[in-house]
CSV table of C-alpha atoms and ligand atoms in Angstrom, one decimal:
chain,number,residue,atom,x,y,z
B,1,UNK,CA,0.0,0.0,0.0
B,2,UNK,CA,1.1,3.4,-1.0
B,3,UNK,CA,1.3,5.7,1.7
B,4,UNK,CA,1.3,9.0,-0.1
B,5,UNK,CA,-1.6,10.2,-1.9
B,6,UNK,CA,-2.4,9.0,-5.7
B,7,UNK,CA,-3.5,11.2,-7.8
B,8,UNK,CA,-5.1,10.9,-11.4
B,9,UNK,CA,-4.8,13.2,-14.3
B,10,UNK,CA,-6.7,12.1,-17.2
B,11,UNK,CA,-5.4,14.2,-20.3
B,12,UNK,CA,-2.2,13.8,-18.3
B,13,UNK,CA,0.1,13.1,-21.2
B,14,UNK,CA,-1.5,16.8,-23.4
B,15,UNK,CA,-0.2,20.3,-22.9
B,16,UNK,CA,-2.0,21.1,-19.2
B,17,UNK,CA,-1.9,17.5,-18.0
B,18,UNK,CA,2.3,17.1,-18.6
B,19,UNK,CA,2.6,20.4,-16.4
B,20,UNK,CA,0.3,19.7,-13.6
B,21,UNK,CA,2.1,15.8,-13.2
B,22,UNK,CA,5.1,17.3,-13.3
B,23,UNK,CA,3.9,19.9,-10.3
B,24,UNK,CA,2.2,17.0,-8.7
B,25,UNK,CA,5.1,15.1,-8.7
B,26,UNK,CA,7.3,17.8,-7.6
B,27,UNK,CA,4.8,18.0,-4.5
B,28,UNK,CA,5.6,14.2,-3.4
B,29,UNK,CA,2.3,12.8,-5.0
B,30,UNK,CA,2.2,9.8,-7.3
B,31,UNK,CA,0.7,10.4,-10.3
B,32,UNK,CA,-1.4,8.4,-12.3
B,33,UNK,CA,-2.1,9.8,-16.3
B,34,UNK,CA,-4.7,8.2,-18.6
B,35,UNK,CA,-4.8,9.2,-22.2
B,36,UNK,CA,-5.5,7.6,-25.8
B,37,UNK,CA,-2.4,10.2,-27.3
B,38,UNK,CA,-5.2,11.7,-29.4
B,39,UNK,CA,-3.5,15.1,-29.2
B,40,UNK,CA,-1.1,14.0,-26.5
B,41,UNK,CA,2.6,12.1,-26.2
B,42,UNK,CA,4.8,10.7,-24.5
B,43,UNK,CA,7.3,13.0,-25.2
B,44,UNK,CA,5.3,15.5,-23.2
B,45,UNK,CA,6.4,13.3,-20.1
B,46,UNK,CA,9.7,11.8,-21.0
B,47,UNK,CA,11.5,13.7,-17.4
B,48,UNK,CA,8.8,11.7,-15.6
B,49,UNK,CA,8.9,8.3,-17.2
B,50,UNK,CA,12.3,7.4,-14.8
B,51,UNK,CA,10.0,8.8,-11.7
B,52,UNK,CA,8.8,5.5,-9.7
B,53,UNK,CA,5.5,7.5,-8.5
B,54,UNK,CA,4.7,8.2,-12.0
B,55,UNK,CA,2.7,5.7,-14.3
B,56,UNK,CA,0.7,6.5,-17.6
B,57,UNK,CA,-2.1,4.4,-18.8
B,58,UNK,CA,-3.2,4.2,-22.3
B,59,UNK,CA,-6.9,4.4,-22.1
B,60,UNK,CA,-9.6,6.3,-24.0
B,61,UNK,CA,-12.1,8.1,-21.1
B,62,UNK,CA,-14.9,7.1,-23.0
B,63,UNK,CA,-15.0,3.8,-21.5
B,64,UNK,CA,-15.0,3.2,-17.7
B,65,UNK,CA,-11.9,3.3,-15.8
B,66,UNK,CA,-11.3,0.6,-12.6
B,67,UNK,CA,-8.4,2.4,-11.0
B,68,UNK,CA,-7.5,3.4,-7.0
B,69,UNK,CA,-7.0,7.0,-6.4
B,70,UNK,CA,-7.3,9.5,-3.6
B,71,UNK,CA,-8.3,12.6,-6.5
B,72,UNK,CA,-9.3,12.7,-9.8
B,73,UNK,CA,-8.3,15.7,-12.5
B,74,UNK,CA,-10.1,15.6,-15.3
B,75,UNK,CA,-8.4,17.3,-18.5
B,76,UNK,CA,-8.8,14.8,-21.3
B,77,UNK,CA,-10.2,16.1,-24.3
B,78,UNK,CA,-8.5,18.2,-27.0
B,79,UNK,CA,-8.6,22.1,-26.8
B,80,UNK,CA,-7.6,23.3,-30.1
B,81,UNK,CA,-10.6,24.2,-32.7
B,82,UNK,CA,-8.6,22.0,-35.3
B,83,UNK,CA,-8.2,19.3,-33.4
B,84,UNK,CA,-11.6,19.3,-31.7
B,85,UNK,CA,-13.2,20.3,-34.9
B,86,UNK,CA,-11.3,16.6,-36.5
B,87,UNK,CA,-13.7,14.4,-34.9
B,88,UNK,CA,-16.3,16.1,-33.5
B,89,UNK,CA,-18.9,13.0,-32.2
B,90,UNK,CA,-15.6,11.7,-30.6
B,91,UNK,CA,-15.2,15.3,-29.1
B,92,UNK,CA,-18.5,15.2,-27.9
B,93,UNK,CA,-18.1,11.6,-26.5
B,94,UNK,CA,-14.9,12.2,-24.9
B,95,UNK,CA,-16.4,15.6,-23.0
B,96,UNK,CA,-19.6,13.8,-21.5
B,97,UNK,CA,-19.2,10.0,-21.3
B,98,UNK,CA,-15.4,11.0,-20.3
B,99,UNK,CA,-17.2,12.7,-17.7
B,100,UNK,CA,-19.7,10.5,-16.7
B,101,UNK,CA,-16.9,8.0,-16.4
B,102,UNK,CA,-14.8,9.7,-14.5
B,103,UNK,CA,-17.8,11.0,-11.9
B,104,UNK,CA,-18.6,7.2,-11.6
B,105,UNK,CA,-15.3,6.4,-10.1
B,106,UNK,CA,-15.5,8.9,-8.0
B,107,UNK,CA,-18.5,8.0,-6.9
B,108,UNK,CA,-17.6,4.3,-6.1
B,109,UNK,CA,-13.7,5.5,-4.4
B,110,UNK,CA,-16.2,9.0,-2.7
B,111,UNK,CA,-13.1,11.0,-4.1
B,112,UNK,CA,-12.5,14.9,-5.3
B,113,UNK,CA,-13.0,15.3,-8.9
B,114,UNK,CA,-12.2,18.3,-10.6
B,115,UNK,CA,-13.1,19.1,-14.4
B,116,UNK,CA,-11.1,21.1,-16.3
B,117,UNK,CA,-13.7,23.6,-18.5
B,118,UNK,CA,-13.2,26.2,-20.6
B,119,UNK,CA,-14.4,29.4,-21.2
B,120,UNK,CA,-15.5,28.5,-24.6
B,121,UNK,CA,-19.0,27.8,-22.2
B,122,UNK,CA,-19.8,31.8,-22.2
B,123,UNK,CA,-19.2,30.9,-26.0
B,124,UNK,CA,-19.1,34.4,-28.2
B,125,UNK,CA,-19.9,36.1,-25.2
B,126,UNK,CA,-22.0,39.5,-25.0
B,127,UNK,CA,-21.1,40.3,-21.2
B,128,UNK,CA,-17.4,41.5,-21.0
B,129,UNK,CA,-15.7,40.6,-19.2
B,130,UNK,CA,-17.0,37.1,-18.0
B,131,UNK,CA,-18.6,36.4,-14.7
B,132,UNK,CA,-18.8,33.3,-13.7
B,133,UNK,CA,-22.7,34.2,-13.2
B,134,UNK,CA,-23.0,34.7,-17.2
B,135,UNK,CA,-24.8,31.9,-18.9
B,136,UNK,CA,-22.9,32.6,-22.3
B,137,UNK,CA,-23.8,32.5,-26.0
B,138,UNK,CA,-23.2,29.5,-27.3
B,139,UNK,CA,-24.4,27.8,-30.7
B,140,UNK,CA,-25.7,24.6,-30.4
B,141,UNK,CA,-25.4,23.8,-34.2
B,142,UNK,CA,-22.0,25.6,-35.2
B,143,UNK,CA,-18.7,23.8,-35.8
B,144,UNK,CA,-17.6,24.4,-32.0
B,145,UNK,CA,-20.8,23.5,-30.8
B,146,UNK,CA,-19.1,19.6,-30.1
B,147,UNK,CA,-16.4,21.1,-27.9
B,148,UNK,CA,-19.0,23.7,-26.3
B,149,UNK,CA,-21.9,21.9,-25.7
B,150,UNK,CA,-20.0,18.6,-24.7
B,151,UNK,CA,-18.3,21.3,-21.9
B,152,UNK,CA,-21.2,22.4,-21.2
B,153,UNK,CA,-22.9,19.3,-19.8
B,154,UNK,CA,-20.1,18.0,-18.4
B,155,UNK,CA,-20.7,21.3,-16.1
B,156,UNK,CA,-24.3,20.1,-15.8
B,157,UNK,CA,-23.4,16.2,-15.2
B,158,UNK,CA,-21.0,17.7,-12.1
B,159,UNK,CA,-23.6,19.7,-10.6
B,160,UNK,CA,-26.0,16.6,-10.8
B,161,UNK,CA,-23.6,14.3,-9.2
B,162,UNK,CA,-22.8,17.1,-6.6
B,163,UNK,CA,-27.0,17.5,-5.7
B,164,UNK,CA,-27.9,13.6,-6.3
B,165,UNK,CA,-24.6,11.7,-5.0
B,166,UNK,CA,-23.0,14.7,-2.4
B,167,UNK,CA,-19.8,14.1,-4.4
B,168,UNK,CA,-16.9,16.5,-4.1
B,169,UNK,CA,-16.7,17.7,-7.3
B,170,UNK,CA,-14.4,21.2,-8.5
B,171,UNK,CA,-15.2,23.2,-11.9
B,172,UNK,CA,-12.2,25.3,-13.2
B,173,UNK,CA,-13.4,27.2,-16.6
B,174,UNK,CA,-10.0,27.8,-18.0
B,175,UNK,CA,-9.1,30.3,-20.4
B,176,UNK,CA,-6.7,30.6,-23.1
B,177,UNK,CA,-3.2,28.9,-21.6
B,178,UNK,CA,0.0,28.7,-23.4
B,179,UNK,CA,3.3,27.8,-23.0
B,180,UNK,CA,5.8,25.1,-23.0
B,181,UNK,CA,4.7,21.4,-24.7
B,182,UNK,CA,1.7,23.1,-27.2
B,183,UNK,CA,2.4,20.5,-30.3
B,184,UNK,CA,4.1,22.7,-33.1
B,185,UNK,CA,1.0,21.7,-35.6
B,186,UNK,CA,-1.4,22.3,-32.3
B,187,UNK,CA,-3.0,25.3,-34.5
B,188,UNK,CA,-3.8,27.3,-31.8
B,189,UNK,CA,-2.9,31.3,-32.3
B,190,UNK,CA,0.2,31.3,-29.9
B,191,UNK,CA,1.7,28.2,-31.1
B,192,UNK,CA,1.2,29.3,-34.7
B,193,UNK,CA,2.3,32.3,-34.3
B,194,UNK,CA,5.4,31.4,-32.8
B,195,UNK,CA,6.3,28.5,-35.1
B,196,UNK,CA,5.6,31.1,-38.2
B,197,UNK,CA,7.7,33.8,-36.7
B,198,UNK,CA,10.4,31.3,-36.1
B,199,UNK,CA,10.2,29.7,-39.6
B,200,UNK,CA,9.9,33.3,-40.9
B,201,UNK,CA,6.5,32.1,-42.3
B,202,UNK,CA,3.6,34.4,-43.1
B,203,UNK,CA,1.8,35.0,-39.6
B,204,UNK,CA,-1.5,33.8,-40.4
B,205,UNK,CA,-4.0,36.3,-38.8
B,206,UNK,CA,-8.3,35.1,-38.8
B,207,UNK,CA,-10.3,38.1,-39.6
B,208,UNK,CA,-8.7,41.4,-39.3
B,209,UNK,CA,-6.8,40.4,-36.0
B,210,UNK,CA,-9.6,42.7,-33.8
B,211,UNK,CA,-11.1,40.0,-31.6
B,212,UNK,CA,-9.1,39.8,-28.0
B,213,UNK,CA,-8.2,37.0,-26.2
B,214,UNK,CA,-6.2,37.1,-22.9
B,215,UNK,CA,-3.6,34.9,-22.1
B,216,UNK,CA,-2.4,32.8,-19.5
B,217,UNK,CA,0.8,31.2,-19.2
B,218,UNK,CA,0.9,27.8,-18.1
B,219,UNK,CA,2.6,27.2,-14.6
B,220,UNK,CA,-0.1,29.8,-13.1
B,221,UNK,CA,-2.6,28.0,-14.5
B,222,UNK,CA,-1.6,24.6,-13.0
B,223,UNK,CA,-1.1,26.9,-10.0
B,224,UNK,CA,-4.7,27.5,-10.0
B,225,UNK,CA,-5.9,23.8,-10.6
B,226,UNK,CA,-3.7,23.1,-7.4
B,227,UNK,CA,-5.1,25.6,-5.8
B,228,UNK,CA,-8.9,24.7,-6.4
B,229,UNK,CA,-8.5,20.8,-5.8
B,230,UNK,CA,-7.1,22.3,-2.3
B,231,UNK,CA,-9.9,24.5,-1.5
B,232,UNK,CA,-12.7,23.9,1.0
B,233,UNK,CA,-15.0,20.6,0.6
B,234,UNK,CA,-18.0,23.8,-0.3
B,235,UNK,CA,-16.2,25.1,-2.7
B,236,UNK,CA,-17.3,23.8,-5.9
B,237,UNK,CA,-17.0,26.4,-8.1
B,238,UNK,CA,-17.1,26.9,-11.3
B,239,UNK,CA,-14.0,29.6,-10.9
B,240,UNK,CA,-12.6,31.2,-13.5
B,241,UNK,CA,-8.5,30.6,-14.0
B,242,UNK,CA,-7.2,33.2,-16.7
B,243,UNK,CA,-5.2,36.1,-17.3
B,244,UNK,CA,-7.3,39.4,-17.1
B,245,UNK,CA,-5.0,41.5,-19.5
B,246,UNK,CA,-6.6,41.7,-23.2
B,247,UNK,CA,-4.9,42.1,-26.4
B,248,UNK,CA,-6.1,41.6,-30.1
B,249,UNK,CA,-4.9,38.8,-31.8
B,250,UNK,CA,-2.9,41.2,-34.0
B,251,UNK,CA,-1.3,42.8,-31.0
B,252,UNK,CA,0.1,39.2,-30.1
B,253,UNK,CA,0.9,38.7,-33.6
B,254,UNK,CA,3.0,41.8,-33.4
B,255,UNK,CA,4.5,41.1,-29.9
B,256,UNK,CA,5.7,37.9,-31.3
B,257,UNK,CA,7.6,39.1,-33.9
B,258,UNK,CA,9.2,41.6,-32.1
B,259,UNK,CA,10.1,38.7,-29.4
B,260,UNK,CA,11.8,36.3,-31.9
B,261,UNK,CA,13.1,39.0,-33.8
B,262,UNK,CA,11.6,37.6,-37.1
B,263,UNK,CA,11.3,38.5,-40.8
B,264,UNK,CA,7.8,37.5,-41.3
B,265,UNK,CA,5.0,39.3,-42.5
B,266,UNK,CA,1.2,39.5,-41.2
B,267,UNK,CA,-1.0,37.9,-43.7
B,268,UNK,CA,-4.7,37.4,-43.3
B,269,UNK,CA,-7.7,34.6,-43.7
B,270,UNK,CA,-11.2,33.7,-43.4
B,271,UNK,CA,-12.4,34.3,-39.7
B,272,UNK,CA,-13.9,30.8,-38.9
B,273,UNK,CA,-17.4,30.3,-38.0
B,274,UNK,CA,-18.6,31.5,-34.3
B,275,UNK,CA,-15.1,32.6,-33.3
B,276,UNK,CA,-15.6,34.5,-30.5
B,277,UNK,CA,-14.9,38.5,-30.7
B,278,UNK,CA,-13.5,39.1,-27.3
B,279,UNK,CA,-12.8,37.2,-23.8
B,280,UNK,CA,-11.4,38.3,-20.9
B,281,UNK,CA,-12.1,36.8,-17.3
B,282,UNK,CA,-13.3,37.9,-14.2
B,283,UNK,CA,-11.4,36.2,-11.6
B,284,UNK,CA,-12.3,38.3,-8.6
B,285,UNK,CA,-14.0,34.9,-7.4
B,286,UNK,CA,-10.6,33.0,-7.7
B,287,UNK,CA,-8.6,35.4,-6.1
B,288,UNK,CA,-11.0,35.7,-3.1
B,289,UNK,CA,-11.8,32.0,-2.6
B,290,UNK,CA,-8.6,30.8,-3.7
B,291,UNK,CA,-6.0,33.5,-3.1
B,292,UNK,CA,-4.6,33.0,-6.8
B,293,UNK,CA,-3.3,35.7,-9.4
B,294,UNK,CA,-1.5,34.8,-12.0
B,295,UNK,CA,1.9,36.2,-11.5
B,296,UNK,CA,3.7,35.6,-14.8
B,297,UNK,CA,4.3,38.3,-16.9
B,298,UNK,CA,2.9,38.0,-20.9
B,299,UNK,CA,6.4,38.3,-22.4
B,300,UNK,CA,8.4,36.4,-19.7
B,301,UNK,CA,5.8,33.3,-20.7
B,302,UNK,CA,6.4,34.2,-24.5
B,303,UNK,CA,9.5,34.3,-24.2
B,304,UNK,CA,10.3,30.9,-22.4
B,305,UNK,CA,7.7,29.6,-24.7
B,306,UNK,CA,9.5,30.7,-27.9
B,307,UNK,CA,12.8,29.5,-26.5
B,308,UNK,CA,10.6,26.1,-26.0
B,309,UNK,CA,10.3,25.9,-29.7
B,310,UNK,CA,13.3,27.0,-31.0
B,311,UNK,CA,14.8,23.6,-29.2
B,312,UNK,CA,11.4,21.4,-30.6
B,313,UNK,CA,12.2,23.0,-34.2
B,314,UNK,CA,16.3,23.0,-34.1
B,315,UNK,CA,16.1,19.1,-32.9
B,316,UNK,CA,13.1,18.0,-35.9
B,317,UNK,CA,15.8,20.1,-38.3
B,318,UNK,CA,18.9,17.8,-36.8
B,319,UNK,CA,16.6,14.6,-37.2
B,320,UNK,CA,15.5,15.5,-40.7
B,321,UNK,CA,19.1,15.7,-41.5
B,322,UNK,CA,20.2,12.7,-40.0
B,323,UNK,CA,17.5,10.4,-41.5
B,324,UNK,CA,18.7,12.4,-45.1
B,325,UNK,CA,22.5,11.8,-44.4
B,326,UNK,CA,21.6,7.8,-43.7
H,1,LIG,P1,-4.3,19.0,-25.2
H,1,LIG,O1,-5.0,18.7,-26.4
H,1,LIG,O2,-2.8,19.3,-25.2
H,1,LIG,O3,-4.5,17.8,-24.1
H,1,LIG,C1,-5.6,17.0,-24.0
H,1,LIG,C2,-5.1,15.6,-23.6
H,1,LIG,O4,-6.3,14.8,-23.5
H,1,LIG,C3,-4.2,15.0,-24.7
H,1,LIG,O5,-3.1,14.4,-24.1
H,1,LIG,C4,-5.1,14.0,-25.4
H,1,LIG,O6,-4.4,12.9,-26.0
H,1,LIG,C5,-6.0,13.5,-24.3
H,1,LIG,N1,-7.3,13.0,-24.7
H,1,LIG,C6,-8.2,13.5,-25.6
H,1,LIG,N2,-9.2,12.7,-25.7
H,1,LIG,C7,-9.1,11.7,-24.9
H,1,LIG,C8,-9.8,10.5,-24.5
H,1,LIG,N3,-11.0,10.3,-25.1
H,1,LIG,N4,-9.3,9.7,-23.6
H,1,LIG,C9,-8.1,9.9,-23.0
H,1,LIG,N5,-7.4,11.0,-23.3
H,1,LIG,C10,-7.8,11.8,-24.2
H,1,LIG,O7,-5.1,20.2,-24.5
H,1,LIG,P2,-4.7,21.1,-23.3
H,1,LIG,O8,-4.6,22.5,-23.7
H,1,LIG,O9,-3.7,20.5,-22.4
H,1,LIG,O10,-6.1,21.1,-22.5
H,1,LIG,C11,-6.3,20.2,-21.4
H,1,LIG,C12,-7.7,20.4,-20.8
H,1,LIG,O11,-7.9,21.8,-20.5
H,1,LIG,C13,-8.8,20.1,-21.8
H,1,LIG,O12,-9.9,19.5,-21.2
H,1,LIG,C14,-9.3,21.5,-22.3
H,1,LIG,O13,-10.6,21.5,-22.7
H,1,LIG,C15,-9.0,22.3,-21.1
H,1,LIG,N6,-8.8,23.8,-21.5
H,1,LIG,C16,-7.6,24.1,-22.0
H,1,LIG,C17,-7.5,25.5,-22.4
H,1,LIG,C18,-6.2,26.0,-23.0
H,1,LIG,O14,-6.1,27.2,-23.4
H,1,LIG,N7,-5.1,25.2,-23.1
H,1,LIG,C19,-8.5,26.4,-22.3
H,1,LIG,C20,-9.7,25.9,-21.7
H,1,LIG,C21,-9.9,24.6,-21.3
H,2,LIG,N1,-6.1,32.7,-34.7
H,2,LIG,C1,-5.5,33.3,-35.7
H,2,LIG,N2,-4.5,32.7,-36.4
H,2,LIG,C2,-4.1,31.4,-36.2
H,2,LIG,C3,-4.8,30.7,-35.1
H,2,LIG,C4,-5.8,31.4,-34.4
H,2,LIG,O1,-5.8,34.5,-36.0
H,2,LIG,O2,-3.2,30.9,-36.8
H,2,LIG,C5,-7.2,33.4,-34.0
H,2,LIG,C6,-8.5,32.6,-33.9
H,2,LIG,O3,-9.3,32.9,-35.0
H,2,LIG,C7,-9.1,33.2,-32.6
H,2,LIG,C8,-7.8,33.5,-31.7
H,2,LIG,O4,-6.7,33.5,-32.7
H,2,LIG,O5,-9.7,34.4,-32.8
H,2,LIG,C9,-7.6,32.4,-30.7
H,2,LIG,O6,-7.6,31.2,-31.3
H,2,LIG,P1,-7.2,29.8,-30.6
H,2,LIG,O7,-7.5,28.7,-31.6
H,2,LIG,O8,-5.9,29.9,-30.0
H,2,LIG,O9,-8.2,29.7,-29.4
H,2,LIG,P2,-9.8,30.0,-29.2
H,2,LIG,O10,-9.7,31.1,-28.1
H,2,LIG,O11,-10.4,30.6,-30.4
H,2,LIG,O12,-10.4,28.8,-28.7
């Protein structure tokens, strides 16, 4: 029998997950990561793989799980429109049998379970900035709809748990995170951007580069997750974890450039179907119940985050001339 606590982080091998095993790992915890690799790897995790605590599990959420754990996180699912927009019933699947799933086991261990949601619920929102009290504007029929809907009621299917089964359950709505491990073909806007300026590839801006996002680097946001799945059995939120600083997507474009110093140029595209025109959290509710602010600054996050894939790119440039050489 273990004596420390086990934790499980479904999603664990994706962007977020690698992160928060690492932290948990850091904090004496053995970890436990399910994931089918959909969008995931396991060169996300290759530090932790010589770690006895950690373990992965390959294993698709949409079927049930029979595992022992003291606390569940649940991040599996991919984030990015591209990939979520791939398979979209899978999408679906994944966000409300995943979470059915994973509420069942908690259920049978009576264990914490938290959900990692998005603020892609407040969909193309016409309250700014977000409350955690706003009920959104989402499309049920639109190409995000699988990714927002399935969110959605995997909010709802907590909430019923919570009233019918008195299960501990935590709802983070997470907005846009970046940093470190995004997959250089993720195809969300600061991975993109990043990989373009360093490629000195056109930057490929969606509309006219008005609509805001706000962004959070990644280590704060794992900091928040911690700090939620530590909170008070009656706190169950949902909480908002983001960065409250707003910037067009042509600001960031720009930033970027300037960062890596690049040649590129700004060229732009089609705005795709129900992307929303501005987000920015509230997250007077997380800094009051949970004492968390997210302390990184934007460019210190861009920054490590650029020097992140100047490594990924250098070492796919030294393979592809290896494999040509042989
Ligand atoms: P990601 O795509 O990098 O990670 C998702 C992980 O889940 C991957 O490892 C993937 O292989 C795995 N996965 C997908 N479907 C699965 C399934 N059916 N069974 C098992 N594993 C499965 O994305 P991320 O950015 O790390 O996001 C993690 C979580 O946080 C997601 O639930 C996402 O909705 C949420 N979130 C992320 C952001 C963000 O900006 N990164 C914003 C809001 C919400
Ligand atoms: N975007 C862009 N160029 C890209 C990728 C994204 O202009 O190469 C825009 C996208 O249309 C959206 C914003 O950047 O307005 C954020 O997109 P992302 O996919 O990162 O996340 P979202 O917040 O839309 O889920």
């Amino acid at each position: 029998m273990p004596t420390e606590e086990t934790v499980l982080v479904t999603g664990g091998c994706g962007f977020i997950g690698s992160h928060l095993c690492e932290r948990l790992l850091d904090d004496g915890l053995n970890v436990v990561s399910v994931d089918n690799f959909f969008t995931g790897s396991k060169s996300n995790v290759v530090d932790l793989l010589g770690n006895r605590r950690f373990e992965i599990l390959r294993h698709d959420v949409t079927f049930p799980l029979y595992v022992e754990v003291d606390r569940i996180y649940n991040l599996a699912c991919p984030a990015s429109p591209v990939h979520y927009q791939h398979d979209p019933v899978q999408t679906t699947k994944t966000s409300v049998v995943g979470a059915i799933n994973m509420l069942g086991l908690a259920k049978r261990l009576r264990v914490p379970v938290l959900q990692a949601s998005t603020s892609e619920v407040y969909g193309d929102p016409t309250v700014h900035p977000q409350k955690e009290d706003y009920r959104g504007n989402v499309s049920t029929l639109g190409p995000r709809a699988c990714y927002d809907e399935g969110k959605r009621c995997a909010e709802t299917l907590f909430f019923d748990y919570y009233r019918q089964h008195n299960l501990e359950i935590k709802i983070a709505r997470i907005f846009n995170t970046f940093g470190p491990r995004m997959q250089t073909n993720d195809g969300r806007v600061v991975s993109n951007f990043i990989v373009q300026a360093l490629r000195d590839d056109e930057i490929t801006i969606y509309g006219d580069g008005s609509q805001t996002r706000s962004f959070c680097y990644v280590d704060d946001l794992v900091d928040g997750l911690i700090a939620l799945m530590a909170s008070p059995a009656d706190v169950t939120g949902p909480i908002n974890l983001g960065r409250t600083s707003e910037m067009t997507v042509l600001e960031l474009a720009e930033k970027i450039i300037e960062i890596v110093g690049s040649r590129s140029r700004i060229s732009f595209r089609p705005l795709p179907t129900d992307d929303p025109k501005m987000r920015r959290p509230d997250i007077a509710l997380a800094e009051r119940v949970l004492g968390w602010t997210p302390k990184v600054p934007l460019d210190i996050g861009l920054e490590r985050t650029v020097a992140y894939f100047e490594e990924t790119l250098s070492m796919g440039r030294t393979a592809m001339s290896r494999v040509a050489a042989e």
